Each structure stands twice: as structure tokens, then as C-alpha cells.
Tab-separated table of C-alpha atoms and ligand atoms in Angstrom:
chain	number	residue	atom	x	y	z
A	199	UNK	CA	162.137	90.831	18.090
A	200	UNK	CA	165.244	92.917	19.024
A	201	UNK	CA	163.424	96.056	18.474
A	202	UNK	CA	160.573	94.919	20.688
A	203	UNK	CA	163.017	94.080	23.405
A	204	UNK	CA	164.634	97.437	23.312
A	205	UNK	CA	161.222	99.268	23.615
A	206	UNK	CA	160.270	97.005	26.726
A	207	UNK	CA	163.591	97.780	28.313
A	208	UNK	CA	163.158	101.678	27.541
A	209	UNK	CA	159.531	101.112	29.036
A	210	UNK	CA	160.800	99.655	32.005
A	211	UNK	CA	163.251	102.257	32.555
A	212	UNK	CA	160.873	104.977	31.825
A	213	UNK	CA	157.985	104.017	34.265
A	214	UNK	CA	160.107	104.430	37.266
A	215	UNK	CA	161.577	107.625	36.194
A	216	UNK	CA	158.063	109.221	35.727
A	217	UNK	CA	156.359	107.270	38.730
A	218	UNK	CA	158.816	107.643	41.397
A	219	UNK	CA	159.020	111.281	41.405
A	220	UNK	CA	155.183	111.451	40.996
A	221	UNK	CA	154.897	108.963	44.203
A	222	UNK	CA	157.153	111.170	46.175
A	223	UNK	CA	155.552	114.434	45.128
A	224	UNK	CA	152.205	113.104	45.612
A	225	UNK	CA	153.116	111.527	48.970
A	226	UNK	CA	154.775	114.999	49.993
A	227	UNK	CA	151.611	116.689	49.107
A	228	UNK	CA	152.886	118.658	46.222
A	229	UNK	CA	150.193	117.205	43.545
A	230	UNK	CA	147.181	116.728	45.785
A	231	UNK	CA	147.207	118.298	49.202
A	232	UNK	CA	143.906	116.881	51.071
A	233	UNK	CA	144.473	119.428	53.687
A	234	UNK	CA	144.272	122.392	51.059
A	235	UNK	CA	140.930	123.463	50.717
A	236	UNK	CA	141.573	124.623	47.101
A	237	UNK	CA	142.598	121.120	46.319
A	238	UNK	CA	139.767	119.374	47.931
A	239	UNK	CA	136.144	119.078	46.196
A	240	UNK	CA	133.285	118.864	48.511
A	241	UNK	CA	129.599	118.289	48.048
A	242	UNK	CA	127.377	120.717	49.599
A	243	UNK	CA	123.516	120.356	49.909
A	244	UNK	CA	122.197	123.360	48.144
A	245	UNK	CA	118.732	124.130	50.110
A	246	UNK	CA	117.671	126.670	47.464
A	247	UNK	CA	118.421	124.368	44.484
A	248	UNK	CA	117.240	121.366	46.468
A	249	UNK	CA	120.455	119.436	45.225
A	250	UNK	CA	123.847	118.687	45.862
A	251	UNK	CA	126.548	120.828	44.414
A	252	UNK	CA	130.134	120.291	43.949
A	253	UNK	CA	132.794	123.137	44.965
A	254	UNK	CA	136.199	123.543	46.277
A	255	UNK	CA	136.429	123.578	50.066
A	256	UNK	CA	137.891	127.078	49.763
A	257	UNK	CA	134.844	128.442	47.875
A	258	UNK	CA	132.499	126.491	50.725
A	259	UNK	CA	134.492	128.229	53.316
A	260	UNK	CA	134.438	131.615	51.833
A	261	UNK	CA	130.595	131.383	51.194
A	262	UNK	CA	130.213	130.131	54.849
A	263	UNK	CA	132.247	133.046	56.173
A	264	UNK	CA	130.639	135.630	54.013
A	265	UNK	CA	127.254	134.371	55.340
A	266	UNK	CA	128.114	134.025	58.996
A	267	UNK	CA	130.120	137.223	59.943
A	268	UNK	CA	130.054	140.871	58.491
A	269	UNK	CA	132.644	141.296	55.719
A	270	UNK	CA	133.587	144.785	57.408
A	271	UNK	CA	134.973	142.908	60.457
A	272	UNK	CA	138.612	142.794	61.383
A	273	UNK	CA	141.019	140.501	59.419
A	274	UNK	CA	141.629	138.720	62.778
A	275	UNK	CA	138.237	138.123	63.649
A	276	UNK	CA	137.315	136.738	59.978
A	277	UNK	CA	140.160	134.314	60.419
A	278	UNK	CA	138.858	133.117	63.836
A	279	UNK	CA	135.569	132.593	61.984
A	280	UNK	CA	137.027	130.892	58.968
A	281	UNK	CA	138.880	128.464	61.358
A	282	UNK	CA	135.383	127.926	63.295
A	283	UNK	CA	133.847	127.319	59.770
A	284	UNK	CA	136.516	124.816	58.778
A	285	UNK	CA	136.304	123.188	62.074
A	286	UNK	CA	132.677	122.696	61.731
A	287	UNK	CA	133.201	121.120	58.292
A	288	UNK	CA	135.672	118.860	59.496
A	289	UNK	CA	133.526	117.752	62.263
A	290	UNK	CA	130.759	117.001	59.979
A	291	UNK	CA	132.426	115.391	57.359
A	292	UNK	CA	134.237	112.903	59.946
A	293	UNK	CA	130.703	112.081	61.093
A	294	UNK	CA	129.717	110.905	57.377
A	295	UNK	CA	127.354	112.873	55.251
A	296	UNK	CA	123.708	113.363	56.672
A	297	UNK	CA	120.563	111.900	55.117
A	298	UNK	CA	119.026	115.261	55.310
A	299	UNK	CA	121.535	116.349	52.515
A	300	UNK	CA	121.412	113.413	50.265
A	301	UNK	CA	124.898	112.294	51.723
A	302	UNK	CA	126.472	115.851	51.681
A	303	UNK	CA	128.461	116.695	54.830
A	304	UNK	CA	126.768	119.926	54.998
A	305	UNK	CA	123.882	122.181	53.639
A	306	UNK	CA	123.329	125.899	52.930
A	307	UNK	CA	120.755	126.176	55.602
A	308	UNK	CA	121.607	128.477	58.621
A	309	UNK	CA	118.763	126.546	60.551
A	310	UNK	CA	120.254	123.229	59.971
A	311	UNK	CA	123.991	123.773	59.265
A	312	UNK	CA	126.182	126.688	58.637
A	313	UNK	CA	124.708	129.626	56.557
A	314	UNK	CA	126.179	129.983	53.107
A	315	UNK	CA	126.220	132.674	50.688
A	316	UNK	CA	126.989	131.892	46.850
A	317	UNK	CA	129.129	134.040	44.860
A	318	UNK	CA	126.003	135.177	43.146
A	319	UNK	CA	124.371	136.205	46.589
A	320	UNK	CA	127.670	137.735	48.001
A	321	UNK	CA	127.433	140.240	44.913
A	322	UNK	CA	123.901	141.117	45.756
A	323	UNK	CA	124.762	141.838	49.275
A	324	UNK	CA	127.991	143.745	48.920
A	325	UNK	CA	127.156	145.399	45.531
A	326	UNK	CA	130.028	147.819	44.684
A	327	UNK	CA	131.961	146.544	47.751
A	328	UNK	CA	132.076	142.868	46.178
A	329	UNK	CA	135.795	142.986	45.040
A	330	UNK	CA	136.896	144.514	48.295
A	331	UNK	CA	135.028	142.257	50.817
A	332	UNK	CA	135.593	138.905	48.497
A	333	UNK	CA	139.239	139.747	48.782
A	334	UNK	CA	138.988	140.224	52.496
A	335	UNK	CA	137.327	136.980	52.888
A	336	UNK	CA	139.593	134.953	50.565
A	337	UNK	CA	142.660	136.236	52.157
A	338	UNK	CA	141.288	135.335	55.876
A	339	UNK	CA	140.341	131.755	54.511
A	340	UNK	CA	143.894	131.607	52.858
A	341	UNK	CA	145.911	132.599	56.066
A	342	UNK	CA	144.253	129.915	58.270
A	343	UNK	CA	143.812	127.286	55.351
A	344	UNK	CA	144.492	124.179	57.254
A	345	UNK	CA	143.698	125.003	60.763
A	346	UNK	CA	140.963	123.369	62.682
A	347	UNK	CA	140.117	123.913	66.664
A	348	UNK	CA	140.653	120.750	68.775
A	349	UNK	CA	139.930	119.733	72.253
A	350	UNK	CA	142.034	116.248	73.179
A	351	UNK	CA	142.663	115.941	69.846
A	352	UNK	CA	139.139	115.992	68.011
A	353	UNK	CA	137.526	118.897	66.321
A	354	UNK	CA	135.190	120.784	68.487
A	355	UNK	CA	131.628	122.047	68.198
A	356	UNK	CA	132.839	125.672	67.215
A	357	UNK	CA	129.675	127.217	67.866
A	358	UNK	CA	129.284	130.975	67.812
A	359	UNK	CA	126.660	133.921	67.842
A	360	UNK	CA	126.388	137.508	67.254
A	361	UNK	CA	127.163	139.314	70.605
A	362	UNK	CA	126.757	138.746	74.231
A	363	UNK	CA	125.678	140.986	77.089
A	364	UNK	CA	128.989	140.724	78.789
A	365	UNK	CA	129.643	137.193	79.359
A	366	UNK	CA	129.264	134.051	77.092
A	367	UNK	CA	126.963	131.159	78.412
A	368	UNK	CA	127.707	127.548	79.432
A	369	UNK	CA	126.385	124.970	77.002
A	370	UNK	CA	125.022	123.299	79.974
A	371	UNK	CA	122.750	126.239	80.913
A	372	UNK	CA	121.628	126.564	77.456
A	373	UNK	CA	121.520	123.094	75.871
A	374	UNK	CA	121.682	121.281	79.175
A	375	UNK	CA	124.785	119.431	78.058
A	376	UNK	CA	128.270	120.069	79.574
A	377	UNK	CA	130.895	120.585	77.017
A	378	UNK	CA	134.378	121.359	78.759
A	379	UNK	CA	135.378	123.911	76.122
A	380	UNK	CA	132.050	125.834	75.802
A	381	UNK	CA	132.022	127.471	79.396
A	382	UNK	CA	131.089	130.947	80.137
A	383	UNK	CA	133.947	133.546	79.710
A	384	UNK	CA	134.245	137.425	79.858
A	385	UNK	CA	132.976	139.300	76.971
A	386	UNK	CA	132.766	142.792	78.324
A	387	UNK	CA	134.048	143.954	75.026
A	388	UNK	CA	130.576	143.302	73.837
A	389	UNK	CA	129.477	146.323	75.723
A	390	UNK	CA	128.580	149.718	73.821
A	391	UNK	CA	126.422	151.260	71.272
A	392	UNK	CA	123.632	148.908	70.127
A	393	UNK	CA	123.782	146.165	72.856
A	394	UNK	CA	120.342	146.909	74.016
A	395	UNK	CA	117.059	146.820	71.946
A	396	UNK	CA	113.603	147.028	73.015
A	397	UNK	CA	110.961	144.863	71.709
A	398	UNK	CA	107.247	145.773	72.150
A	399	UNK	CA	104.055	144.152	71.689
A	400	UNK	CA	100.595	145.474	72.206
A	401	UNK	CA	98.506	143.429	74.623
A	402	UNK	CA	96.756	141.662	71.799
A	403	UNK	CA	99.839	140.641	70.179
A	404	UNK	CA	101.386	139.700	73.443
A	405	UNK	CA	98.332	137.580	74.511
A	406	UNK	CA	98.099	135.944	71.212
A	407	UNK	CA	101.426	134.756	71.042
A	408	UNK	CA	101.523	133.511	74.683
A	409	UNK	CA	98.109	131.635	74.179
A	410	UNK	CA	99.164	130.101	70.877
A	411	UNK	CA	101.905	128.102	72.974
A	412	UNK	CA	100.418	128.126	76.557
A	413	UNK	CA	96.371	128.211	76.279
A	414	UNK	CA	96.132	127.819	80.010
A	415	UNK	CA	97.738	131.452	80.225
A	416	UNK	CA	95.779	133.941	82.334
A	417	UNK	CA	95.420	137.021	80.141
A	418	UNK	CA	92.867	138.960	82.013
A	419	UNK	CA	95.806	140.813	83.659
A	420	UNK	CA	99.101	141.053	81.783
A	421	UNK	CA	101.937	139.978	84.297
A	422	UNK	CA	105.555	139.219	84.131
A	423	UNK	CA	108.411	138.408	86.323
A	424	UNK	CA	111.862	137.130	86.004
A	425	UNK	CA	112.409	134.460	88.466
A	426	UNK	CA	116.051	133.484	88.028
A	427	UNK	CA	118.893	134.232	85.842
A	428	UNK	CA	122.041	132.025	84.961
A	429	UNK	CA	125.814	132.814	86.005
A	430	UNK	CA	126.002	134.656	82.648
A	431	UNK	CA	123.004	136.793	83.459
A	432	UNK	CA	120.609	135.394	80.941
A	433	UNK	CA	117.157	134.636	81.959
A	434	UNK	CA	116.883	131.002	83.206
A	435	UNK	CA	113.185	131.068	84.483
A	436	UNK	CA	110.296	133.668	84.276
A	437	UNK	CA	106.547	133.742	84.761
A	438	UNK	CA	104.212	135.229	82.185
A	439	UNK	CA	100.484	135.765	83.148
A	440	UNK	CA	100.843	132.708	85.426
A	441	UNK	CA	102.728	130.562	83.001
A	442	UNK	CA	106.345	129.642	84.072
A	443	UNK	CA	108.870	129.077	81.085
A	444	UNK	CA	112.643	129.219	80.340
A	445	UNK	CA	114.178	132.489	78.979
A	446	UNK	CA	114.911	130.607	75.945
A	447	UNK	CA	111.379	129.525	75.348
A	448	UNK	CA	110.430	133.278	75.941
A	449	UNK	CA	113.236	134.081	73.468
A	450	UNK	CA	111.907	131.878	70.894
A	451	UNK	CA	108.135	132.472	71.281
A	452	UNK	CA	108.498	136.401	71.080
A	453	UNK	CA	111.312	136.086	68.769
A	454	UNK	CA	113.725	138.239	70.997
A	455	UNK	CA	117.391	138.547	69.818
A	456	UNK	CA	118.708	136.892	73.162
A	457	UNK	CA	117.497	135.395	76.271
A	458	UNK	CA	119.102	138.119	78.352
A	459	UNK	CA	116.152	140.643	78.814
A	460	UNK	CA	113.941	142.545	81.478
A	461	UNK	CA	110.213	142.944	80.644
A	462	UNK	CA	107.455	145.148	81.830
A	463	UNK	CA	103.961	144.891	81.377
A	464	UNK	CA	101.094	147.346	81.388
A	465	UNK	CA	97.588	147.349	80.229
A	466	UNK	CA	98.384	148.402	76.753
A	467	UNK	CA	101.119	145.607	76.258
A	468	UNK	CA	104.487	144.346	77.020
A	469	UNK	CA	108.072	145.538	76.614
A	470	UNK	CA	111.246	143.495	76.551
A	471	UNK	CA	114.569	145.193	77.033
A	472	UNK	CA	117.035	142.721	75.397
A	473	UNK	CA	121.013	142.717	75.626
A	474	UNK	CA	123.054	140.957	73.056
A	475	UNK	CA	122.175	138.711	70.040
A	476	UNK	CA	121.900	134.994	69.675
A	477	UNK	CA	122.241	131.701	72.047
A	478	UNK	CA	125.478	133.203	73.946
A	479	UNK	CA	127.503	130.183	73.785
A	480	UNK	CA	131.064	129.852	72.318
A	481	UNK	CA	132.689	132.820	70.110
A	482	UNK	CA	130.957	136.252	70.184
A	483	UNK	CA	131.513	137.573	66.852
A	484	UNK	CA	130.849	141.011	68.110
A	485	UNK	CA	133.848	140.200	70.776
A	486	UNK	CA	135.870	138.844	68.379
A	487	UNK	CA	136.003	141.891	66.100
A	488	UNK	CA	136.687	144.192	69.100
A	489	UNK	CA	139.677	141.862	70.115
A	490	UNK	CA	140.765	142.066	66.510
A	491	UNK	CA	140.659	145.952	66.776
A	492	UNK	CA	142.740	145.773	69.982
A	493	UNK	CA	145.557	143.944	68.410
A	494	UNK	CA	144.682	140.216	69.389
A	495	UNK	CA	145.383	137.456	66.698
A	496	UNK	CA	142.741	134.916	65.522
A	497	UNK	CA	144.480	132.295	67.830
A	498	UNK	CA	144.068	134.397	70.872
A	499	UNK	CA	140.419	135.089	70.107
A	500	UNK	CA	139.655	131.418	69.611
A	501	UNK	CA	141.503	130.381	72.949
A	502	UNK	CA	139.595	133.196	74.622
A	503	UNK	CA	136.337	131.888	73.766
A	504	UNK	CA	136.892	128.311	73.473
A	505	UNK	CA	138.270	127.193	76.788
A	506	UNK	CA	141.258	124.675	76.836
A	507	UNK	CA	141.407	124.204	73.055
A	508	UNK	CA	144.493	123.582	70.641
A	509	UNK	CA	144.467	124.897	67.004
A	510	UNK	CA	145.845	121.993	65.047
A	511	UNK	CA	146.775	121.910	61.286
A	512	UNK	CA	144.537	119.428	59.408
B	832	ZN	ZN1	122.340	120.905	57.078
């Protein structure tokens, strides 16, 4: 009996000795830090496998950055991309899982969520440069680990695209929705080699594509004219063979890199001269890389491309 009492007293003393420091450590974040992506397990719907997979948020972010931005870009550009990817994740997670993902917050499809490269795919893409690039991306993700971009205290839609033709687009011009932090800004750093591309179609190819969506088009004589452009220079409206459409519709129909183009037609076909790549809204990744090479930090890059935002710790 006395022994039992002694044991009970010892247990009563031992529990607080063990539990109290655990409680303080946990509440101070020493044992489990929800903001730290290495400590946070997330579910990602793997489109290739057709199932949910579990990984650390850190690995998800490395795979997203690897898929979304060339790994040879500057460190500050990669950090800006990592913050954009983290912001995207947090916004999705806060909205709850998507039914399209079997409840996971994000999937690996670039046409639905953010693109994602598994470690296996990273090895395939980078070959002998895998170790170098993986380290670069891990360092970038680690450096900005807990940061998200916010506007009025809430994570933003941190959208981005490859390269502008000198200015980014207003979200209202592209998606018809006014977003205060997604407004046109200067991105003249996007100028230079490779900005312009020509995309050519024979008259048959051109007619076939046009008729597939607009059966009323008059293809007896190939004609094209740009009617108007938005403030950033992207085509707002054009008329092809009697059919009027938006620049974005033409971009999609003819798989053009961007909606900033000129078009010429002749009897034997049509030629688009296209500037930049992507939808033009938010951060220009090419511009981010040039800014990084000029000595700007990731915060400068983010605040340049997303108007009036804050960079907040999770
Ligand atoms: Zn998705």
C-alpha cells in the first residue's frame, strides 16, 4: 500500500515535469511548427497517378517551383516564385479541399492548379545538373519558408506568367474582374532577345482552325485586322475573315504564346508576330529574373508586380 502511494506520488510529480516543458515547447513551436513547410504534411492530388499523395509542404513547394520557373534563374527570382507558390497553396488550403482533387487542396496539373515536378521528373529534366538545381531550389524555398503575399490581410491570387511585352496586364482586361493588386505595371525589363516570335499558318491550316470555332467565317479571301488594344498593348479586339473576336480568343484558337501580336495575311496563309508569353497578369517571371540580376531582392520583385501588397509571415 505504502509502495503504491509512493509510486502514485512519483507519477504525479513526473507528469508535470515531462508535460509542462512539452506544452511550452509545443506552444512556442519547437516541436511542431505549423508554419514550417518541413514540418507540415500536405495532401496533393497526383494527376498522373490518379490518387492523393502525401508529402511535406516543403517538397510540394520545391516541386512547384521546379515546374513553374527555370531553375537557372537567379536566386531572388526563385525566392519570389517560392513565395508565390506558397501563397497559392495557402489560399487553396484556406478555401478547403477541392472535389476535383478528392479533397486535397491542390493537384499537380498546370491547367487546373500549379504545375508540379516530382523528384523523379526533376531528375529527368535536369539530368547531371539535378544536384545543383535541386539545391538552388531548396535554398530558395528555405529562405522564404514562412512567407505569403497578402492584401488587406488575406493571401492574394499570386498569378504569374512567362514574359510580358513591356507592361503587365490589368486582371480586368484579361479576366473581366477588377483585382486591386493585379493592375498593369511597367515590365520593360522583359525587352530583348527572344521577345518576339512568329507563328505561321498555311491558308488551309488557318481556314481550318478558324472554321472549327467560327463556321460563318468567310475564308474566300483571308483578311485580318486588329481593331483595338488594351492599355498594356495586348490585342483587345480583332476581325479575321469577317469574324470579330478578342485577342485572347485568337491566342487560344491559334495556340499563340501571348495576346500581344500583329497579324498579316496573304493568299498563301497568315503570319502572327507575337511578343511575350503567357496571360500577362501578375508577376513576369522573365522580368523577375532580370530584376534579380540587377540586384533587386525577392520582396522588391513581389512588390513591383503585385500592387499594394504586404509580405507576411504565416
Ligand atoms: Zn487542381
